[in-house]
Each structure stands twice: as C-alpha cells, then as structure tokens.
C-alpha cells in the first residue's frame, strides 16, 4: 500500500512539473493507473523504478554516444575538406560525410578567409560538380574553356554542398566578369 502511494505521488509530481497539456484530473488518473501497474509488476518481483532508472541512464548514454560521434565526424570533416591540402574525394562522398553537420560547418566556413576557402577540397569538389553538371560549358555562351563557378547568392555560403544546384552556376571567365559588373551596376 505504501509502495502504491509512493509511486502514485511520484508519477503525479513528474506529470505535474513536466506536462502542461494535461488537466489536473487526468494527471491524478494517470498517476493512479500507472502506479497500480507498477504495484502489479512489483508483486511479481519486478521493480518498475529500477527499470525506469535503467532506461533513463541508457537514454543519457545514447545521447552521450551520439554527441561524441557527432564531434568526431565534425572534426574529421574539417580536417579533410576545410584545410588547404589536397584531399581526393568524390562529391557523393562529401555529401555523405557532411550529413547533419551543416549547422557547425557553415559558421566555420563563414569565418574563413574567402581566398582560403576557394583552395579547400570542399570548394574544389563542389565546383567540379557544378561544372560537370553543366557539361563543362558556360551556361551563358557555351564556351568550354576558362570555366569558373559563380555564386548567384551568398546566403547559403558554407552550405554549398546542399544548395549547389540553386546557388551555383558554371561561367567562363569573360561571362563571370560581366556578371559581376552587372551585379555591381544593379546594386548602385
Ligand atoms: Zn561565357
Ligand atoms: Zn562570381
């Protein structure tokens, strides 16, 4: 009986402080029902709170592991793709390895010197993909030499691996210069 009351009170307190969607009546009802179930389990030698505690510990452990894996992946990604060295990788590999990391990659890239950024494996792989997708042609004049990759917008800078189709185009250096002059005039 004491066990039952203790459980009921405990469950009620949890509901009281952590759930704002239930009415008071429902909270009491849930607490009574759940503690009744807990009492039955206890009768058969299973301590409900022991299982509950075990699950909470397991949850924190999983969150901790998930966080560690994330940190490790981010560290690896920065080392491979955002440093000035030659790292050979395919575009699909880059996309796979960057999955879920955008939130932390973006501010990191934004803080980089732009000319350094252009030398990173990250940019080189994406720029190659953009040119390849345009059949190695300038999208304006169809020239096939001196191709460069132009940002139509910088709003997704640092997340080019996700927005390359919308934001990046392949231009020859002549058209690229003209494009920037046109943009310059527009903004003046
Ligand atoms: Zn062109
Ligand atoms: Zn440009």
PDB file of N, CA, C and O in Angstrom, residues 42-82:
ATOM      1  N   UNK A  42       5.604  -5.038  -9.276  1.00  0.00           N
ATOM      2  CA  UNK A  42       6.368  -5.214  -8.045  1.00  0.00           C
ATOM      3  C   UNK A  42       5.962  -6.521  -7.347  1.00  0.00           C
ATOM      4  O   UNK A  42       6.808  -7.230  -6.803  1.00  0.00           O
ATOM      5  N   UNK A  43       4.685  -6.805  -7.405  1.00  0.00           N
ATOM      6  CA  UNK A  43       4.149  -8.029  -6.820  1.00  0.00           C
ATOM      7  C   UNK A  43       4.823  -9.257  -7.444  1.00  0.00           C
ATOM      8  O   UNK A  43       5.091 -10.250  -6.781  1.00  0.00           O
ATOM      9  N   UNK A  44       5.112  -9.154  -8.753  1.00  0.00           N
ATOM     10  CA  UNK A  44       5.786 -10.265  -9.450  1.00  0.00           C
ATOM     11  C   UNK A  44       7.304 -10.154  -9.383  1.00  0.00           C
ATOM     12  O   UNK A  44       8.022 -10.822 -10.118  1.00  0.00           O
ATOM     13  N   UNK A  45       7.787  -9.257  -8.553  1.00  0.00           N
ATOM     14  CA  UNK A  45       9.227  -9.158  -8.344  1.00  0.00           C
ATOM     15  C   UNK A  45       9.956  -8.236  -9.314  1.00  0.00           C
ATOM     16  O   UNK A  45      11.174  -8.261  -9.395  1.00  0.00           O
ATOM     17  N   UNK A  46       9.207  -7.445 -10.067  1.00  0.00           N
ATOM     18  CA  UNK A  46       9.862  -6.514 -10.995  1.00  0.00           C
ATOM     19  C   UNK A  46       9.726  -5.099 -10.439  1.00  0.00           C
ATOM     20  O   UNK A  46       8.612  -4.619 -10.239  1.00  0.00           O
ATOM     21  N   UNK A  47      10.837  -4.467 -10.182  1.00  0.00           N
ATOM     22  CA  UNK A  47      10.771  -3.102  -9.675  1.00  0.00           C
ATOM     23  C   UNK A  47      10.694  -2.111 -10.835  1.00  0.00           C
ATOM     24  O   UNK A  47      11.631  -1.925 -11.595  1.00  0.00           O
ATOM     25  N   UNK A  48       9.540  -1.496 -10.938  1.00  0.00           N
ATOM     26  CA  UNK A  48       9.270  -0.539 -12.007  1.00  0.00           C
ATOM     27  C   UNK A  48      10.306   0.587 -12.047  1.00  0.00           C
ATOM     28  O   UNK A  48      10.802   0.958 -13.099  1.00  0.00           O
ATOM     29  N   UNK A  49      10.658   1.098 -10.869  1.00  0.00           N
ATOM     30  CA  UNK A  49      11.589   2.240 -10.823  1.00  0.00           C
ATOM     31  C   UNK A  49      12.998   1.860 -11.217  1.00  0.00           C
ATOM     32  O   UNK A  49      13.738   2.673 -11.756  1.00  0.00           O
ATOM     33  N   UNK A  50      13.307   0.604 -10.926  1.00  0.00           N
ATOM     34  CA  UNK A  50      14.620   0.109 -11.327  1.00  0.00           C
ATOM     35  C   UNK A  50      14.727   0.131 -12.858  1.00  0.00           C
ATOM     36  O   UNK A  50      15.712   0.588 -13.425  1.00  0.00           O
ATOM     37  N   UNK A  51      13.656  -0.338 -13.522  1.00  0.00           N
ATOM     38  CA  UNK A  51      13.616  -0.338 -14.988  1.00  0.00           C
ATOM     39  C   UNK A  51      13.615   1.097 -15.509  1.00  0.00           C
ATOM     40  O   UNK A  51      14.352   1.452 -16.428  1.00  0.00           O
ATOM     41  N   UNK A  52      12.803   1.935 -14.877  1.00  0.00           N
ATOM     42  CA  UNK A  52      12.700   3.340 -15.258  1.00  0.00           C
ATOM     43  C   UNK A  52      14.070   4.027 -15.197  1.00  0.00           C
ATOM     44  O   UNK A  52      14.508   4.681 -16.143  1.00  0.00           O
ATOM     45  N   UNK A  53      14.743   3.833 -14.072  1.00  0.00           N
ATOM     46  CA  UNK A  53      16.068   4.416 -13.870  1.00  0.00           C
ATOM     47  C   UNK A  53      17.048   3.881 -14.916  1.00  0.00           C
ATOM     48  O   UNK A  53      17.843   4.632 -15.488  1.00  0.00           O
ATOM     49  N   UNK A  54      16.960   2.573 -15.157  1.00  0.00           N
ATOM     50  CA  UNK A  54      17.816   1.941 -16.153  1.00  0.00           C
ATOM     51  C   UNK A  54      17.630   2.573 -17.518  1.00  0.00           C
ATOM     52  O   UNK A  54      18.591   2.877 -18.220  1.00  0.00           O
ATOM     53  N   UNK A  55      16.367   2.822 -17.878  1.00  0.00           N
ATOM     54  CA  UNK A  55      16.069   3.421 -19.175  1.00  0.00           C
ATOM     55  C   UNK A  55      16.590   4.849 -19.264  1.00  0.00           C
ATOM     56  O   UNK A  55      17.122   5.268 -20.295  1.00  0.00           O
ATOM     57  N   UNK A  56      16.461   5.597 -18.168  1.00  0.00           N
ATOM     58  CA  UNK A  56      16.966   6.978 -18.147  1.00  0.00           C
ATOM     59  C   UNK A  56      18.481   6.988 -18.340  1.00  0.00           C
ATOM     60  O   UNK A  56      19.014   7.757 -19.144  1.00  0.00           O
ATOM     61  N   UNK A  57      19.161   6.100 -17.620  1.00  0.00           N
ATOM     62  CA  UNK A  57      20.618   6.017 -17.744  1.00  0.00           C
ATOM     63  C   UNK A  57      21.006   5.658 -19.176  1.00  0.00           C
ATOM     64  O   UNK A  57      21.895   6.263 -19.776  1.00  0.00           O
ATOM     65  N   UNK A  58      20.273   4.691 -19.749  1.00  0.00           N
ATOM     66  CA  UNK A  58      20.538   4.257 -21.117  1.00  0.00           C
ATOM     67  C   UNK A  58      20.342   5.409 -22.105  1.00  0.00           C
ATOM     68  O   UNK A  58      21.155   5.612 -23.010  1.00  0.00           O
ATOM     69  N   UNK A  59      19.286   6.191 -21.866  1.00  0.00           N
ATOM     70  CA  UNK A  59      18.987   7.327 -22.738  1.00  0.00           C
ATOM     71  C   UNK A  59      20.138   8.331 -22.727  1.00  0.00           C
ATOM     72  O   UNK A  59      20.599   8.772 -23.784  1.00  0.00           O
ATOM     73  N   UNK A  60      20.617   8.654 -21.517  1.00  0.00           N
ATOM     74  CA  UNK A  60      21.723   9.612 -21.411  1.00  0.00           C
ATOM     75  C   UNK A  60      22.988   9.065 -22.066  1.00  0.00           C
ATOM     76  O   UNK A  60      23.742   9.795 -22.697  1.00  0.00           O
ATOM     77  N   UNK A  61      23.170   7.767 -21.911  1.00  0.00           N
ATOM     78  CA  UNK A  61      24.331   7.120 -22.510  1.00  0.00           C
ATOM     79  C   UNK A  61      24.270   7.247 -24.033  1.00  0.00           C
ATOM     80  O   UNK A  61      25.256   7.586 -24.695  1.00  0.00           O
ATOM     81  N   UNK A  62      23.076   6.996 -24.584  1.00  0.00           N
ATOM     82  CA  UNK A  62      22.899   7.075 -26.035  1.00  0.00           C
ATOM     83  C   UNK A  62      23.104   8.498 -26.534  1.00  0.00           C
ATOM     84  O   UNK A  62      23.750   8.723 -27.556  1.00  0.00           O
ATOM     85  N   UNK A  63      22.569   9.478 -25.773  1.00  0.00           N
ATOM     86  CA  UNK A  63      22.757  10.881 -26.149  1.00  0.00           C
ATOM     87  C   UNK A  63      24.247  11.221 -26.138  1.00  0.00           C
ATOM     88  O   UNK A  63      24.763  11.856 -27.049  1.00  0.00           O
ATOM     89  N   UNK A  64      24.923  10.749 -25.114  1.00  0.00           N
ATOM     90  CA  UNK A  64      26.358  10.987 -24.985  1.00  0.00           C
ATOM     91  C   UNK A  64      27.139  10.392 -26.148  1.00  0.00           C
ATOM     92  O   UNK A  64      27.988  11.057 -26.734  1.00  0.00           O
ATOM     93  N   UNK A  65      26.813   9.172 -26.511  1.00  0.00           N
ATOM     94  CA  UNK A  65      27.497   8.498 -27.628  1.00  0.00           C
ATOM     95  C   UNK A  65      27.220   9.242 -28.928  1.00  0.00           C
ATOM     96  O   UNK A  65      28.128   9.508 -29.717  1.00  0.00           O
ATOM     97  N   UNK A  66      25.960   9.620 -29.107  1.00  0.00           N
ATOM     98  CA  UNK A  66      25.568  10.357 -30.308  1.00  0.00           C
ATOM     99  C   UNK A  66      26.366  11.653 -30.431  1.00  0.00           C
ATOM    100  O   UNK A  66      26.869  12.001 -31.495  1.00  0.00           O
ATOM    101  N   UNK A  67      26.504  12.355 -29.318  1.00  0.00           N
ATOM    102  CA  UNK A  67      27.237  13.619 -29.285  1.00  0.00           C
ATOM    103  C   UNK A  67      28.712  13.388 -29.627  1.00  0.00           C
ATOM    104  O   UNK A  67      29.312  14.140 -30.399  1.00  0.00           O
ATOM    105  N   UNK A  68      29.274  12.342 -29.054  1.00  0.00           N
ATOM    106  CA  UNK A  68      30.682  12.033 -29.300  1.00  0.00           C
ATOM    107  C   UNK A  68      30.926  11.706 -30.770  1.00  0.00           C
ATOM    108  O   UNK A  68      31.901  12.167 -31.367  1.00  0.00           O
ATOM    109  N   UNK A  69      30.007  10.910 -31.345  1.00  0.00           N
ATOM    110  CA  UNK A  69      30.137  10.541 -32.755  1.00  0.00           C
ATOM    111  C   UNK A  69      30.065  11.805 -33.614  1.00  0.00           C
ATOM    112  O   UNK A  69      30.846  11.984 -34.544  1.00  0.00           O
ATOM    113  N   UNK A  70      29.157  12.704 -33.253  1.00  0.00           N
ATOM    114  CA  UNK A  70      29.000  13.962 -33.993  1.00  0.00           C
ATOM    115  C   UNK A  70      30.285  14.789 -33.956  1.00  0.00           C
ATOM    116  O   UNK A  70      30.756  15.272 -34.983  1.00  0.00           O
ATOM    117  N   UNK A  71      30.838  14.930 -32.757  1.00  0.00           N
ATOM    118  CA  UNK A  71      32.076  15.710 -32.601  1.00  0.00           C
ATOM    119  C   UNK A  71      33.202  15.099 -33.427  1.00  0.00           C
ATOM    120  O   UNK A  71      33.948  15.798 -34.114  1.00  0.00           O
ATOM    121  N   UNK A  72      33.288  13.798 -33.397  1.00  0.00           N
ATOM    122  CA  UNK A  72      34.327  13.099 -34.147  1.00  0.00           C
ATOM    123  C   UNK A  72      34.147  13.310 -35.655  1.00  0.00           C
ATOM    124  O   UNK A  72      35.103  13.598 -36.373  1.00  0.00           O
ATOM    125  N   UNK A  73      32.901  13.208 -36.127  1.00  0.00           N
ATOM    126  CA  UNK A  73      32.615  13.391 -37.553  1.00  0.00           C
ATOM    127  C   UNK A  73      32.937  14.814 -38.000  1.00  0.00           C
ATOM    128  O   UNK A  73      33.498  15.042 -39.069  1.00  0.00           O
ATOM    129  N   UNK A  74      32.561  15.785 -37.159  1.00  0.00           N
ATOM    130  CA  UNK A  74      32.810  17.187 -37.479  1.00  0.00           C
ATOM    131  C   UNK A  74      34.312  17.455 -37.573  1.00  0.00           C
ATOM    132  O   UNK A  74      34.791  18.095 -38.511  1.00  0.00           O
ATOM    133  N   UNK A  75      35.047  16.933 -36.608  1.00  0.00           N
ATOM    134  CA  UNK A  75      36.499  17.091 -36.586  1.00  0.00           C
ATOM    135  C   UNK A  75      37.117  16.512 -37.859  1.00  0.00           C
ATOM    136  O   UNK A  75      37.943  17.149 -38.519  1.00  0.00           O
ATOM    137  N   UNK A  76      36.670  15.307 -38.204  1.00  0.00           N
ATOM    138  CA  UNK A  76      37.157  14.632 -39.401  1.00  0.00           C
ATOM    139  C   UNK A  76      36.832  15.409 -40.671  1.00  0.00           C
ATOM    140  O   UNK A  76      37.662  15.533 -41.571  1.00  0.00           O
ATOM    141  N   UNK A  77      35.613  15.937 -40.729  1.00  0.00           N
ATOM    142  CA  UNK A  77      35.171  16.670 -41.910  1.00  0.00           C
ATOM    143  C   UNK A  77      36.017  17.923 -42.110  1.00  0.00           C
ATOM    144  O   UNK A  77      36.476  18.201 -43.216  1.00  0.00           O
ATOM    145  N   UNK A  78      36.215  18.670 -41.028  1.00  0.00           N
ATOM    146  CA  UNK A  78      37.021  19.895 -41.109  1.00  0.00           C
ATOM    147  C   UNK A  78      38.441  19.566 -41.564  1.00  0.00           C
ATOM    148  O   UNK A  78      39.018  20.270 -42.376  1.00  0.00           O
ATOM    149  N   UNK A  79      38.989  18.508 -41.008  1.00  0.00           N
ATOM    150  CA  UNK A  79      40.362  18.129 -41.325  1.00  0.00           C
ATOM    151  C   UNK A  79      40.495  17.727 -42.798  1.00  0.00           C
ATOM    152  O   UNK A  79      41.444  18.089 -43.473  1.00  0.00           O
ATOM    153  N   UNK A  80      39.495  17.005 -43.287  1.00  0.00           N
ATOM    154  CA  UNK A  80      39.581  16.502 -44.653  1.00  0.00           C
ATOM    155  C   UNK A  80      39.234  17.543 -45.710  1.00  0.00           C
ATOM    156  O   UNK A  80      39.904  17.646 -46.727  1.00  0.00           O
ATOM    157  N   UNK A  81      38.162  18.292 -45.454  1.00  0.00           N
ATOM    158  CA  UNK A  81      37.613  19.125 -46.517  1.00  0.00           C
ATOM    159  C   UNK A  81      37.861  20.618 -46.370  1.00  0.00           C
ATOM    160  O   UNK A  81      37.712  21.355 -47.318  1.00  0.00           O
ATOM    161  N   UNK A  82      38.175  21.072 -45.154  1.00  0.00           N
ATOM    162  CA  UNK A  82      38.261  22.518 -44.955  1.00  0.00           C
ATOM    163  C   UNK A  82      39.663  23.010 -44.626  1.00  0.00           C
ATOM    164  O   UNK A  82      39.848  24.086 -44.095  1.00  0.00           O
TER     165      UNK A  82
END
